[in-house]
Every structure is written in structure tokens, then in C-alpha cells.
PDB file of C-alpha atoms and ligand atoms in Angstrom:
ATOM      1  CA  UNK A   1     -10.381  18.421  18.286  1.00  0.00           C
ATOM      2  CA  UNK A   2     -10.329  22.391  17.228  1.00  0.00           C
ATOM      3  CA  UNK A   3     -11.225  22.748  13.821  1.00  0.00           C
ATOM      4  CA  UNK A   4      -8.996  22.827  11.515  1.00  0.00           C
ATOM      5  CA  UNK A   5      -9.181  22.541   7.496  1.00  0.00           C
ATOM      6  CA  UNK A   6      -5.687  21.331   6.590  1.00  0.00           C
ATOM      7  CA  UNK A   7      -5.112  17.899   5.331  1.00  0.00           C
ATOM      8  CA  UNK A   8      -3.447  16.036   7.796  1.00  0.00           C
ATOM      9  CA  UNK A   9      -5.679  16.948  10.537  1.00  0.00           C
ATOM     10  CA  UNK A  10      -8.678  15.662   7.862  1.00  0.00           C
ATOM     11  CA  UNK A  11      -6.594  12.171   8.043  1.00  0.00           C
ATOM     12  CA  UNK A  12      -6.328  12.242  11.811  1.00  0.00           C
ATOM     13  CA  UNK A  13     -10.183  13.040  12.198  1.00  0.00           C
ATOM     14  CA  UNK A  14     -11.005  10.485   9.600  1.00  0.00           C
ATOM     15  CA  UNK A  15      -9.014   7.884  11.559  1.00  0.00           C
ATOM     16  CA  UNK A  16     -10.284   8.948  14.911  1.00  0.00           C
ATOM     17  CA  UNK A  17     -13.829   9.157  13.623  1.00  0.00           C
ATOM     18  CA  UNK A  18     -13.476   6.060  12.299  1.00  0.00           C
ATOM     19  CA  UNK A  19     -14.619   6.828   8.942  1.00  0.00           C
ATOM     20  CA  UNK A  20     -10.887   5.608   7.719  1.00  0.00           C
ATOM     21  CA  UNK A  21     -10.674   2.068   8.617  1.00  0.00           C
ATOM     22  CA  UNK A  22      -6.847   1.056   9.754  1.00  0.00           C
ATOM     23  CA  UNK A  23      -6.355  -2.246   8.297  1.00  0.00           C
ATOM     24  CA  UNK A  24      -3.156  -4.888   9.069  1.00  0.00           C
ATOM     25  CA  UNK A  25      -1.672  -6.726   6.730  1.00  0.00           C
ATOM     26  CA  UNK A  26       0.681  -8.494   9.185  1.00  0.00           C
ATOM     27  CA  UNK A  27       0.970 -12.231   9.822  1.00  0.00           C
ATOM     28  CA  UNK A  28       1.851 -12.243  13.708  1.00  0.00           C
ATOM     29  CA  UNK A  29       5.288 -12.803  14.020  1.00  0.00           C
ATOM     30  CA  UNK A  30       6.596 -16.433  16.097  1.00  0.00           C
ATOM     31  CA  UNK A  31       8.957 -19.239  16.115  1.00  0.00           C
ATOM     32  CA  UNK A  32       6.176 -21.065  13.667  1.00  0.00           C
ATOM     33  CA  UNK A  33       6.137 -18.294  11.427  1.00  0.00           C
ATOM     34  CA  UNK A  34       6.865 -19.923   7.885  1.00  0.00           C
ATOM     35  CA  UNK A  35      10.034 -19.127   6.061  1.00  0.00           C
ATOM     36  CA  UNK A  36      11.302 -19.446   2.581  1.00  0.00           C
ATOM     37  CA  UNK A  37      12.690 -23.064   1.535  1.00  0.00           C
ATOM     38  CA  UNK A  38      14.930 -22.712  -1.618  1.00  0.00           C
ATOM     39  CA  UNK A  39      16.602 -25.513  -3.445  1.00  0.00           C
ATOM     40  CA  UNK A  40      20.147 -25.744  -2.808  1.00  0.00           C
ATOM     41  CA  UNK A  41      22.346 -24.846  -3.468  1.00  0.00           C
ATOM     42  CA  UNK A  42      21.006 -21.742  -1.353  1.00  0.00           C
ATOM     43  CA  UNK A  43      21.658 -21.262   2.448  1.00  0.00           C
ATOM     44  CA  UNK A  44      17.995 -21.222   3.986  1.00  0.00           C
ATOM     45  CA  UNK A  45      17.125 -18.353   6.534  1.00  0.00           C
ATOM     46  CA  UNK A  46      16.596 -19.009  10.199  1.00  0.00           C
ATOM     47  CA  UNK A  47      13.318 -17.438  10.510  1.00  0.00           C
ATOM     48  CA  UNK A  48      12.146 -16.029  13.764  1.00  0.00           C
ATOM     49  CA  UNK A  49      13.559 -17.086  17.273  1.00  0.00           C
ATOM     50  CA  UNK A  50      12.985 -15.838  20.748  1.00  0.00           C
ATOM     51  CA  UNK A  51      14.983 -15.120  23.482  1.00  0.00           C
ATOM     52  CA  UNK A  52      13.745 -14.502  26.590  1.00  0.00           C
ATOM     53  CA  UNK A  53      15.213 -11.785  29.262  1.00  0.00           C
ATOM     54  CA  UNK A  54      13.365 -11.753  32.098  1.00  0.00           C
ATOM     55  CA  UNK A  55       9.821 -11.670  33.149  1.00  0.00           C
ATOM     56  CA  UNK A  56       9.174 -10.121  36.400  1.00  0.00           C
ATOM     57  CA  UNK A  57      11.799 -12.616  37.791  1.00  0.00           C
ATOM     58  CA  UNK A  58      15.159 -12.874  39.168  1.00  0.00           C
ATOM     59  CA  UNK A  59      16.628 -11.221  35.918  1.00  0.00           C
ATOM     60  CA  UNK A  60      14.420  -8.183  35.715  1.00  0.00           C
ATOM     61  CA  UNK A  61      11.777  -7.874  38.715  1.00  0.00           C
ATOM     62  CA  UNK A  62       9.960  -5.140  37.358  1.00  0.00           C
ATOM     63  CA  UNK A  63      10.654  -5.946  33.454  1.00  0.00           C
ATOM     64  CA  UNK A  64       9.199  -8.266  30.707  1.00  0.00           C
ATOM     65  CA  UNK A  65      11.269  -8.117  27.426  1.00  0.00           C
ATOM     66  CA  UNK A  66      13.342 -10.622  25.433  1.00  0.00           C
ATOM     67  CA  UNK A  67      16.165 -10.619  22.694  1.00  0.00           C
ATOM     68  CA  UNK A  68      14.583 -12.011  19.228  1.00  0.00           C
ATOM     69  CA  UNK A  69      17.298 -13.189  15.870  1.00  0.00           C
ATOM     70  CA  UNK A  70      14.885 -13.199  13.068  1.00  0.00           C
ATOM     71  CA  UNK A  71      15.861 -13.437   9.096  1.00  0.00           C
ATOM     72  CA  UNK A  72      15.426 -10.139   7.334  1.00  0.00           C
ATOM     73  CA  UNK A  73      13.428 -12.024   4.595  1.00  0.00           C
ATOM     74  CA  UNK A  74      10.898 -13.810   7.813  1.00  0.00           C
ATOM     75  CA  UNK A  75       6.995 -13.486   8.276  1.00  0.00           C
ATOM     76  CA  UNK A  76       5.468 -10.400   6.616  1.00  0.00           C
ATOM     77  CA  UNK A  77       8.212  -8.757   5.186  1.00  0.00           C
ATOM     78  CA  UNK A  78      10.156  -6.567   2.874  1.00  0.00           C
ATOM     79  CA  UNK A  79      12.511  -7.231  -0.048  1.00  0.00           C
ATOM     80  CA  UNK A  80      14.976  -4.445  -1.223  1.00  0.00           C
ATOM     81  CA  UNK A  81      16.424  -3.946  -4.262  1.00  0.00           C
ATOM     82  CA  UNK A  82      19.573  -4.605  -3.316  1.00  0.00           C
ATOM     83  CA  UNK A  83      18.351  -7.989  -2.416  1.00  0.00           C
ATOM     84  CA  UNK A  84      18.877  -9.942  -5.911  1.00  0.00           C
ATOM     85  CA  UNK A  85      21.618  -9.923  -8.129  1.00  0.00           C
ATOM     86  CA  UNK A  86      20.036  -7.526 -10.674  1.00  0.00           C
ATOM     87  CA  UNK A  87      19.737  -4.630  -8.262  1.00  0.00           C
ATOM     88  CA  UNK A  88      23.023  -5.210  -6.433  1.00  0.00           C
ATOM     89  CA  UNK A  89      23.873  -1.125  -7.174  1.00  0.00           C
ATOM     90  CA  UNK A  90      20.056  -0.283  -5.908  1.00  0.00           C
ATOM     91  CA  UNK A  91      19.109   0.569  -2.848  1.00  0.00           C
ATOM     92  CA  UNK A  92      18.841  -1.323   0.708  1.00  0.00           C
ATOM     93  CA  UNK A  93      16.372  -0.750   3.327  1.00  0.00           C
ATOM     94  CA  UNK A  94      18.222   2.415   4.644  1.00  0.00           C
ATOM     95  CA  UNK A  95      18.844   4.251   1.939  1.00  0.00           C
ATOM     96  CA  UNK A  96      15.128   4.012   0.025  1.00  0.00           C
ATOM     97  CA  UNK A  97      13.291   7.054  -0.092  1.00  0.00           C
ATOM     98  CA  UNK A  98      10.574   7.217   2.441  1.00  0.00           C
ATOM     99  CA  UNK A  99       8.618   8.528   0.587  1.00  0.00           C
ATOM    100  CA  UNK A 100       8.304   5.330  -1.197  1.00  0.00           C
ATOM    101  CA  UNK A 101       7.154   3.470   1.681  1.00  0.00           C
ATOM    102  CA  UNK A 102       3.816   5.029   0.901  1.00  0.00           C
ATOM    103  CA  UNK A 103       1.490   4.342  -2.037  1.00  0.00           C
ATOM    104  CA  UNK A 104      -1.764   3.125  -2.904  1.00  0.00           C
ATOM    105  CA  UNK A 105      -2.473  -0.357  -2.410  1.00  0.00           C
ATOM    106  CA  UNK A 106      -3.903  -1.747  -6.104  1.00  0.00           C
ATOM    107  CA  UNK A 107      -5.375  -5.170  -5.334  1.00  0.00           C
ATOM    108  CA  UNK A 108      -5.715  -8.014  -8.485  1.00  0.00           C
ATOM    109  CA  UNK A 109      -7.720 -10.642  -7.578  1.00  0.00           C
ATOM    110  CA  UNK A 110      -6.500 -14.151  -8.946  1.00  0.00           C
ATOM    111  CA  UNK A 111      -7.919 -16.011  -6.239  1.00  0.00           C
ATOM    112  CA  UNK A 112     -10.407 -18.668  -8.340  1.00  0.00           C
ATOM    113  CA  UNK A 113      -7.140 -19.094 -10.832  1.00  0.00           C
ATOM    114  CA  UNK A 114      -4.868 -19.911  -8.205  1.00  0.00           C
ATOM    115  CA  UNK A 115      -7.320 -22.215  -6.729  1.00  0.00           C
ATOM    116  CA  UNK A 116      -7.629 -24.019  -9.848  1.00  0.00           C
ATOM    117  CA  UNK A 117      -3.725 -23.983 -10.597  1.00  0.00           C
ATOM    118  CA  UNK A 118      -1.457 -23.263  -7.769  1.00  0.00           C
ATOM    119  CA  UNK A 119       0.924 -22.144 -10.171  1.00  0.00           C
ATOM    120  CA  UNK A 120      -0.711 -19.994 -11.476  1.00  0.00           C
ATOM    121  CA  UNK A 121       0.843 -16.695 -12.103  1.00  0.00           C
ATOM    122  CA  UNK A 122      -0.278 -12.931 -12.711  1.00  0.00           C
ATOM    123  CA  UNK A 123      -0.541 -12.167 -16.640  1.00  0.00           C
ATOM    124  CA  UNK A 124      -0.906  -9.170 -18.227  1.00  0.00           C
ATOM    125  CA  UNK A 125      -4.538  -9.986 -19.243  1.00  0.00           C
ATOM    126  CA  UNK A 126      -5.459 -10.105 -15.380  1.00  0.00           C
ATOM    127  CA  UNK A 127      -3.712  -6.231 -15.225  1.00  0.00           C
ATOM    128  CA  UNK A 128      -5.706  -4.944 -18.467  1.00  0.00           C
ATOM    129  CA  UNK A 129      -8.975  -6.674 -16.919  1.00  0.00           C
ATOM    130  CA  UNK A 130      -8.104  -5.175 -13.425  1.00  0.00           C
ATOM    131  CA  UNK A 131      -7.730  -1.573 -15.506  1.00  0.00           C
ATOM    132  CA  UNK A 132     -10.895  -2.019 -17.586  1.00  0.00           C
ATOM    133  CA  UNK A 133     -12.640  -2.490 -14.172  1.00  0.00           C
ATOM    134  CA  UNK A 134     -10.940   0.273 -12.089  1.00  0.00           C
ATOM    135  CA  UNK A 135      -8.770   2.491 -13.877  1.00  0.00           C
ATOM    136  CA  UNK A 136      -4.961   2.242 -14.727  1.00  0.00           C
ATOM    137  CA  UNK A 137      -2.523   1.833 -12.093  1.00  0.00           C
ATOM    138  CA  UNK A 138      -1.069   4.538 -11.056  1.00  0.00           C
ATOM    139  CA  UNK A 139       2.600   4.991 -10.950  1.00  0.00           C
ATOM    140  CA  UNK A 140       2.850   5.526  -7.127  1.00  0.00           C
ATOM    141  CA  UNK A 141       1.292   1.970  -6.430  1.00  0.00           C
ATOM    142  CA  UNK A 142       1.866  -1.059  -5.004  1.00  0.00           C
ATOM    143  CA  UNK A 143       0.098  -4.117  -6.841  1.00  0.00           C
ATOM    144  CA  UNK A 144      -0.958  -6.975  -4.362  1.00  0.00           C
ATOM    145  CA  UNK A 145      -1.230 -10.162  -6.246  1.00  0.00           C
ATOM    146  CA  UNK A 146      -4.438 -11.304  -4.225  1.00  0.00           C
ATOM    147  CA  UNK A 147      -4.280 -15.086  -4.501  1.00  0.00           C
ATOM    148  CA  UNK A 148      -6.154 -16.003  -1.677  1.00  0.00           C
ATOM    149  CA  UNK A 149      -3.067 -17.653   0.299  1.00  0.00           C
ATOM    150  CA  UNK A 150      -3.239 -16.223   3.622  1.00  0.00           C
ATOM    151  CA  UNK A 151      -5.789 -18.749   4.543  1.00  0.00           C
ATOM    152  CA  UNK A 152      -3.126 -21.447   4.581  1.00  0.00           C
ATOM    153  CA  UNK A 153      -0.594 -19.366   7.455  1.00  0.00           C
ATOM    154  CA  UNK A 154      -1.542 -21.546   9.852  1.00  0.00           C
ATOM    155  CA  UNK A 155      -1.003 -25.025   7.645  1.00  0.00           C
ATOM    156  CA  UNK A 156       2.694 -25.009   6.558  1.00  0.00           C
ATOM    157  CA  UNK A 157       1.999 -28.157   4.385  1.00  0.00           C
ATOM    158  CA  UNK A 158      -1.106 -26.102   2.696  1.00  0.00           C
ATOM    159  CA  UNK A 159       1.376 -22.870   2.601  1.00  0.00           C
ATOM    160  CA  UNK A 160       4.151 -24.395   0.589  1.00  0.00           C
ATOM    161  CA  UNK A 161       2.211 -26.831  -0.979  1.00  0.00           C
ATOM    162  CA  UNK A 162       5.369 -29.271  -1.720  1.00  0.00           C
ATOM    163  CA  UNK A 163       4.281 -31.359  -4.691  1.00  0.00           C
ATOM    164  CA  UNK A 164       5.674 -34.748  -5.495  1.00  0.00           C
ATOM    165  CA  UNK A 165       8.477 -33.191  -7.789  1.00  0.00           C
ATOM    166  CA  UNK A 166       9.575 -31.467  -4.905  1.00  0.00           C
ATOM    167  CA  UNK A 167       8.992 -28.326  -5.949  1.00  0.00           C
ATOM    168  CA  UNK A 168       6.443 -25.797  -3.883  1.00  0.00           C
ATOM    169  CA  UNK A 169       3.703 -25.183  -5.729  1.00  0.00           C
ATOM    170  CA  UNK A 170       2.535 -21.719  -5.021  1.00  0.00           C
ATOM    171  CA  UNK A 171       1.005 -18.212  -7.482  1.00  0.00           C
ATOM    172  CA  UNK A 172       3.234 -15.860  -8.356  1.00  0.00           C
ATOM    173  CA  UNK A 173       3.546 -13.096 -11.101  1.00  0.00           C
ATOM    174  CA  UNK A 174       4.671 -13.967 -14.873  1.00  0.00           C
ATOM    175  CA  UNK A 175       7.523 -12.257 -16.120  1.00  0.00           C
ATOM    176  CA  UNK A 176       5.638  -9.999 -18.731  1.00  0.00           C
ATOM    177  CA  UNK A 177       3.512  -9.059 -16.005  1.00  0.00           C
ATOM    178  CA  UNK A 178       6.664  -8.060 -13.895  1.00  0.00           C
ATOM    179  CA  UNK A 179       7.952  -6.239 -17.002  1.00  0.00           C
ATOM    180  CA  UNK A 180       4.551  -4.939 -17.812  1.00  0.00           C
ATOM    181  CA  UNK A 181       3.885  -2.901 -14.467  1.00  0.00           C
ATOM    182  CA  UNK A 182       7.883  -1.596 -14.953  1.00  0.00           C
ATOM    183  CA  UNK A 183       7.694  -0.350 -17.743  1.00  0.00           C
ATOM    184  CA  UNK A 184       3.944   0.979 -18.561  1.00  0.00           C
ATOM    185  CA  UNK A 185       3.014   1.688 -14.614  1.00  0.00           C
ATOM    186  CA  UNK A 186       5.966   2.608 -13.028  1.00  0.00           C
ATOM    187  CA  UNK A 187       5.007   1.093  -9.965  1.00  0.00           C
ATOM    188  CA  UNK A 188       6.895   0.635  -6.506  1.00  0.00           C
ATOM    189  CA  UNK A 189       6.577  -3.120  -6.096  1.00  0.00           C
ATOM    190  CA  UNK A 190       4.490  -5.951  -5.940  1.00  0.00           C
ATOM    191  CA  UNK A 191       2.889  -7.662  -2.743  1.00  0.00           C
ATOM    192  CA  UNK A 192       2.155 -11.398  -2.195  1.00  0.00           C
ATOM    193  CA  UNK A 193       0.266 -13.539   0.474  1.00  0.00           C
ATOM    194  CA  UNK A 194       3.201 -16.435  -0.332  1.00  0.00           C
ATOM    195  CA  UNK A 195       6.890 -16.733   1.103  1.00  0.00           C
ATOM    196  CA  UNK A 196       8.178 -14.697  -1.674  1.00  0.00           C
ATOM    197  CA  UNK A 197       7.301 -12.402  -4.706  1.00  0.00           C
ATOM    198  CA  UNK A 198       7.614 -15.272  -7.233  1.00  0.00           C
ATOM    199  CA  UNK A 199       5.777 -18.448  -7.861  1.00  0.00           C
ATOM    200  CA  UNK A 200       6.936 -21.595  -6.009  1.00  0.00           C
ATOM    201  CA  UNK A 201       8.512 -23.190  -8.861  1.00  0.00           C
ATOM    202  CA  UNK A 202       9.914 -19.988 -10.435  1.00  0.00           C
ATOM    203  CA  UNK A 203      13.433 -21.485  -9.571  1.00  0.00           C
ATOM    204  CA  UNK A 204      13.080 -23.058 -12.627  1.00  0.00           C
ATOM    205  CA  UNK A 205      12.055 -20.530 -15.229  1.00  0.00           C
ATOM    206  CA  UNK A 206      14.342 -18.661 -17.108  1.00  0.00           C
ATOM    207  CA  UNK A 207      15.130 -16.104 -15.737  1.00  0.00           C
ATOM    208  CA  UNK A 208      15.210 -17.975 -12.219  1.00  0.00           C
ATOM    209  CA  UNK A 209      12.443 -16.153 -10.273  1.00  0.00           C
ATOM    210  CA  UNK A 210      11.792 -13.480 -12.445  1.00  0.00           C
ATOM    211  CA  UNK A 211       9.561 -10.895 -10.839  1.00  0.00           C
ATOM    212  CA  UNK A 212      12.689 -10.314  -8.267  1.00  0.00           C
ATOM    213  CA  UNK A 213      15.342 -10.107 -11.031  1.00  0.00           C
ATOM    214  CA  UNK A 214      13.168  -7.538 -13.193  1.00  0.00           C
ATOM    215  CA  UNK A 215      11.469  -5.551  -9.800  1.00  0.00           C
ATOM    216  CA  UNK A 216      14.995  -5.368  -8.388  1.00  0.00           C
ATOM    217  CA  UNK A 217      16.661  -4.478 -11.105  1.00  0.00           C
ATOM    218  CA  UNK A 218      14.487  -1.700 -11.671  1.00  0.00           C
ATOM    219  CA  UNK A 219      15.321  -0.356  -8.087  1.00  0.00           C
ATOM    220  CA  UNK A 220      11.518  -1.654  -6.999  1.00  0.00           C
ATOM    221  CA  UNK A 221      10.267  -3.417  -4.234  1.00  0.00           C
ATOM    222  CA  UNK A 222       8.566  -6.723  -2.949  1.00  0.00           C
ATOM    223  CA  UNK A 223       6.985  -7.253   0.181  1.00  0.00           C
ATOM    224  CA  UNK A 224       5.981 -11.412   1.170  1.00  0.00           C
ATOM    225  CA  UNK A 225       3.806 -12.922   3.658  1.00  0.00           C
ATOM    226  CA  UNK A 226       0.751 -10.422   3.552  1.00  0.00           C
ATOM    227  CA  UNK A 227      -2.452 -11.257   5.418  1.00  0.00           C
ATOM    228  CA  UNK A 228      -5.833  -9.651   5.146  1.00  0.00           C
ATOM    229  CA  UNK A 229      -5.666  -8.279   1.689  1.00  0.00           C
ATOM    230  CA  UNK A 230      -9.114  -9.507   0.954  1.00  0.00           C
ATOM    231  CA  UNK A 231     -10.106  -6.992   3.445  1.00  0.00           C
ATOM    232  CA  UNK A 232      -8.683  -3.792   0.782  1.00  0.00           C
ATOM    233  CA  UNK A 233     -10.329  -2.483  -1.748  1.00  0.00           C
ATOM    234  CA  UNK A 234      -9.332  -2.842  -5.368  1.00  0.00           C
ATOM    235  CA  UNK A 235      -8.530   0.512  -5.395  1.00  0.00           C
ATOM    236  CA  UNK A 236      -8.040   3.533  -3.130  1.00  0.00           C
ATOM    237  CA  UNK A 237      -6.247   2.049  -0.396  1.00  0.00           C
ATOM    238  CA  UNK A 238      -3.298   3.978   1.363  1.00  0.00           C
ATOM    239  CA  UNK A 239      -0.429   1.194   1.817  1.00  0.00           C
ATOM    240  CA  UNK A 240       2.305   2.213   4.878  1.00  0.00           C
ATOM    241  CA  UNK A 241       5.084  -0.338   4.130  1.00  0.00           C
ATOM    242  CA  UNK A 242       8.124   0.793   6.584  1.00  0.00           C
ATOM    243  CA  UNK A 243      11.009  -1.699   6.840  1.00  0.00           C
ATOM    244  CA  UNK A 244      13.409  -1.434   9.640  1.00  0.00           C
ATOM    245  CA  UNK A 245      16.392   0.741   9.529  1.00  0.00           C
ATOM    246  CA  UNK A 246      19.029  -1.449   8.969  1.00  0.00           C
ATOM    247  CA  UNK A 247      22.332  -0.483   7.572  1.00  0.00           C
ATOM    248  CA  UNK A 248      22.628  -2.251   4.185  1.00  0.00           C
ATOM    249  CA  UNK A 249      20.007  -4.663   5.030  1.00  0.00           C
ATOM    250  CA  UNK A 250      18.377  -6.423   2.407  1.00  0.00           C
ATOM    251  CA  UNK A 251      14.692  -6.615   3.885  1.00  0.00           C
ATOM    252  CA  UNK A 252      12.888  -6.581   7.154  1.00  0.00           C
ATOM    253  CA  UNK A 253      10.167  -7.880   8.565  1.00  0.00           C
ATOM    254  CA  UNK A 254       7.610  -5.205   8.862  1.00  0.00           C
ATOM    255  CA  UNK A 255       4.305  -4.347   9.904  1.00  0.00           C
ATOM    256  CA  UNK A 256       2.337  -3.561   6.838  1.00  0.00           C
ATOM    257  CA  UNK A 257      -0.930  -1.164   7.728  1.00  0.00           C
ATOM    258  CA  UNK A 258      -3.720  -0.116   5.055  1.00  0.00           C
ATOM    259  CA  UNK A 259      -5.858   3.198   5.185  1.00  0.00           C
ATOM    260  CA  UNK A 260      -9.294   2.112   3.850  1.00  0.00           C
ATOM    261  CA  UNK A 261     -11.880   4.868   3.503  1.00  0.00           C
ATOM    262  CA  UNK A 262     -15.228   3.335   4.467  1.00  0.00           C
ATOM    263  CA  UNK A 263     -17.909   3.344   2.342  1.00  0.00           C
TER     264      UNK A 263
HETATM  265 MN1   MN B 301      12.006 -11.940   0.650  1.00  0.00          MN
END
């Protein structure tokens, strides 16, 4: 490449030179993908479904593609403001800035807590240890509640983690920690390994699943269903978080991509 001193083409040569590490946060995307189960009385989404075209066949000779339905709120995914109740006047998918679908990844690990509790949800004390460790988070962020969940993608009954109450039991964020990174950080939203941005049970706190009513009513953002965080760095990370396009939509699934400067 010529030589040039400006700083995107330092990003490009970093990325081609490998010395910024592209990493994917995406759970691949199929009819097995899990999907949200709420109590009633909600109506459940149908998740992903596939419907095939043609493949080199009769119905396309030369072609392989297919029609897919999927839920806006299916696989790895994105949750707009104007998903919840609280930020019914915020904004949708379409009308968020872009620039917002950028930030730096900030990554709390709560992995041994969850694995003791699976209810287990972010506190305020975890964000003030996080800080003492690596700085406060800044207000362009994106906090990833690393719980160590991902591992379970592949084991629905591990993933939900139905207990005998009937009630999933899965981490999620307490509501002072919600309020916490509102108010003091500023941040963009919150990302989770789980189905969605609150714990499993938070159906039953008051509010009902609070991180969404406070994010949302804030005009912030969740995204569900990450995989690979353990690969980020607590800090530093450059998040690309781009939901589809779609008028008024409420979320989308996504494909969720890290830049990680190597060490
Ligand atoms: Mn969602």
C-alpha cells in the first residue's frame, strides 16, 4: 500500500497487517438458534426459519439462495429503544445515529459469580472494581456483562437453564447497575451472552426486567446472544454493532465484530 499517514489508512494497515485482530461476536445464525421464552401472557418470537429457493436446480440452474423469516429479537442481536415501553418515543433501528453503532467494547467479568449463582446479576461493586482495575468507563462504551454463557449455545437446556419454579435461571444486570452506567457513564448499552439484556427471572422484579426499562428509556441500547467475548480485552476494544435497516424495527439480528489491537 503507498504510504500514507492519515488515520484510516493506519486502521486498514493495522487490519491487513494483522496487528488489529478482527474478532466475531456472532452466534451463527439457524433454525436451532435459541430464542427468548417469556411467561405469558407475552406472544413468543418465531426465531429463525429458512426457506429455500433454488440450488442449482430446476428453480434457479445457475443460483443458490433462499428466503429466511427470522424475529428481529433472534440469535445475536440488537434491541432498540423503541423496543420497551419506557422508550416508546426513542429511537428504532433506522433512525439511531450511526455513529452510535460504534464504541469501545468495556468487558466486566462475572463469570465465577454467575457460575456460583445463575442469577446472579451485575452490581455496582463489580463496575467500581472493573474501574479500580482499568479506568472509568467511558461515555462512548458499550459494557459486555461477561458471564461466561456462550459456552451453553449449543445446549438449549444449559442456555435457559429452566429451574423447577419454571422460571429461567440466567445473569443479568441489577437495576442500580443499569441506573449506575446511565447516569454516571453515559454509556450506549449493555451486551449479554444470554437471550436478553436482563436476568432470567427479571420478569419478576419490580420493575419487570429492569435493565430494558431504564436502558430504553434512556434512548440506550442492548444487544443479546453474544459469543466470543472472552476473546476481548477488558478494555480497548473497538465494538461495530450495525443492526439492519428496518423501518421502525425494534431490533435485528446482527453481526457484531470487535477490533482488538494485539499485544
Ligand atoms: Mn431482544
Amino acid at each position: 500500500m503507498s504510504v500514507k499517514t492519515n488515520l484510516l489508512s493506519n486502521v486498514l494497515n493495522s487490519i491487513v497487517e494483522e496487528k488489529v485482530e478482527i474478532v466475531d461476536l456472532t452466534q451463527t445464525l439457524n433454525e436451532d438458534t435459541p430464542v427468548i421464552q417469556l411467561p405469558p401472557p407475552f406472544k413468543n418470537t418465531g426465531g429463525f426459519k429458512f426457506m429455500p429457493l433454488s440450488e442449482y436446480d430446476e428453480n434457479g440452474p445457475v443460483c443458490y439462495w433462499n428466503d429466511f423469516v427470522a424475529g428481529e429479537h433472534c440469535g445475536t442481536h440488537f434491541d432498540a429503544p423503541i423496543h420497551w415501553i419506557s422508550g416508546k418515543d426513542g429511537d428504532s433501528v433506522d433512525t439511531m445515529p450511526v455513529k452510535n453503532m460504534i464504541g469501545e467494547a468495556c468487558v466486566i467479568d462475572i463469570t465465577k459469580k454467575a457460575e456460583v449463582n445463575p442469577d446472579y446479576c451485575l452490581t455496582v461493586s463489580d463496575i467500581k472494581e472493573f474501574e479500580e482495575k482499568h479506568g472509568k468507563i467511558s461515555s462512548h462504551s458499550f459494557v459486555l456483562v461477561h458471564a461466561g454463557w456462550d459456552k451453553y449455545n449449543d445446549d438449549h437446556e444449559k442456555y435457559f437453564n429452566v429451574g423447577e419454579d419454571g422460571h429461567p435461571h440466567t445473569p443479568g444486570v441489577s437495576q442500580e447497575a443499569s441506573i449506575f452506567l446511565i447516569e454516571e457513564r453515559d454509556i450506549l448499552g449493555i451486551g449479554v451472552e444470554t437471550v436478553g439484556t436482563d436476568a432470567g427471572i427479571a420478569g419478576t422484579f419490580d420493575p419487570p426486567f429492569p435493565n430494558h426499562h431504564y436502558m430504553h428509556k434512556a434512548n440506550k441500547y442492548g444487544i443479546a446472544q453474544l459469543a466470543n467475548v472472552d476473546k476481548l480485552p477488558a478494555r480497548g476494544a473497538v465494538l461495530i454493532v450495525n443492526p439492519l435497516k428496518i423501518e421502525r424495527g425494534s431490533g435485528s439480528p446482527l453481526r457484531v465484530l470487535a477490533l482488538v489491537e494485539k499485544q
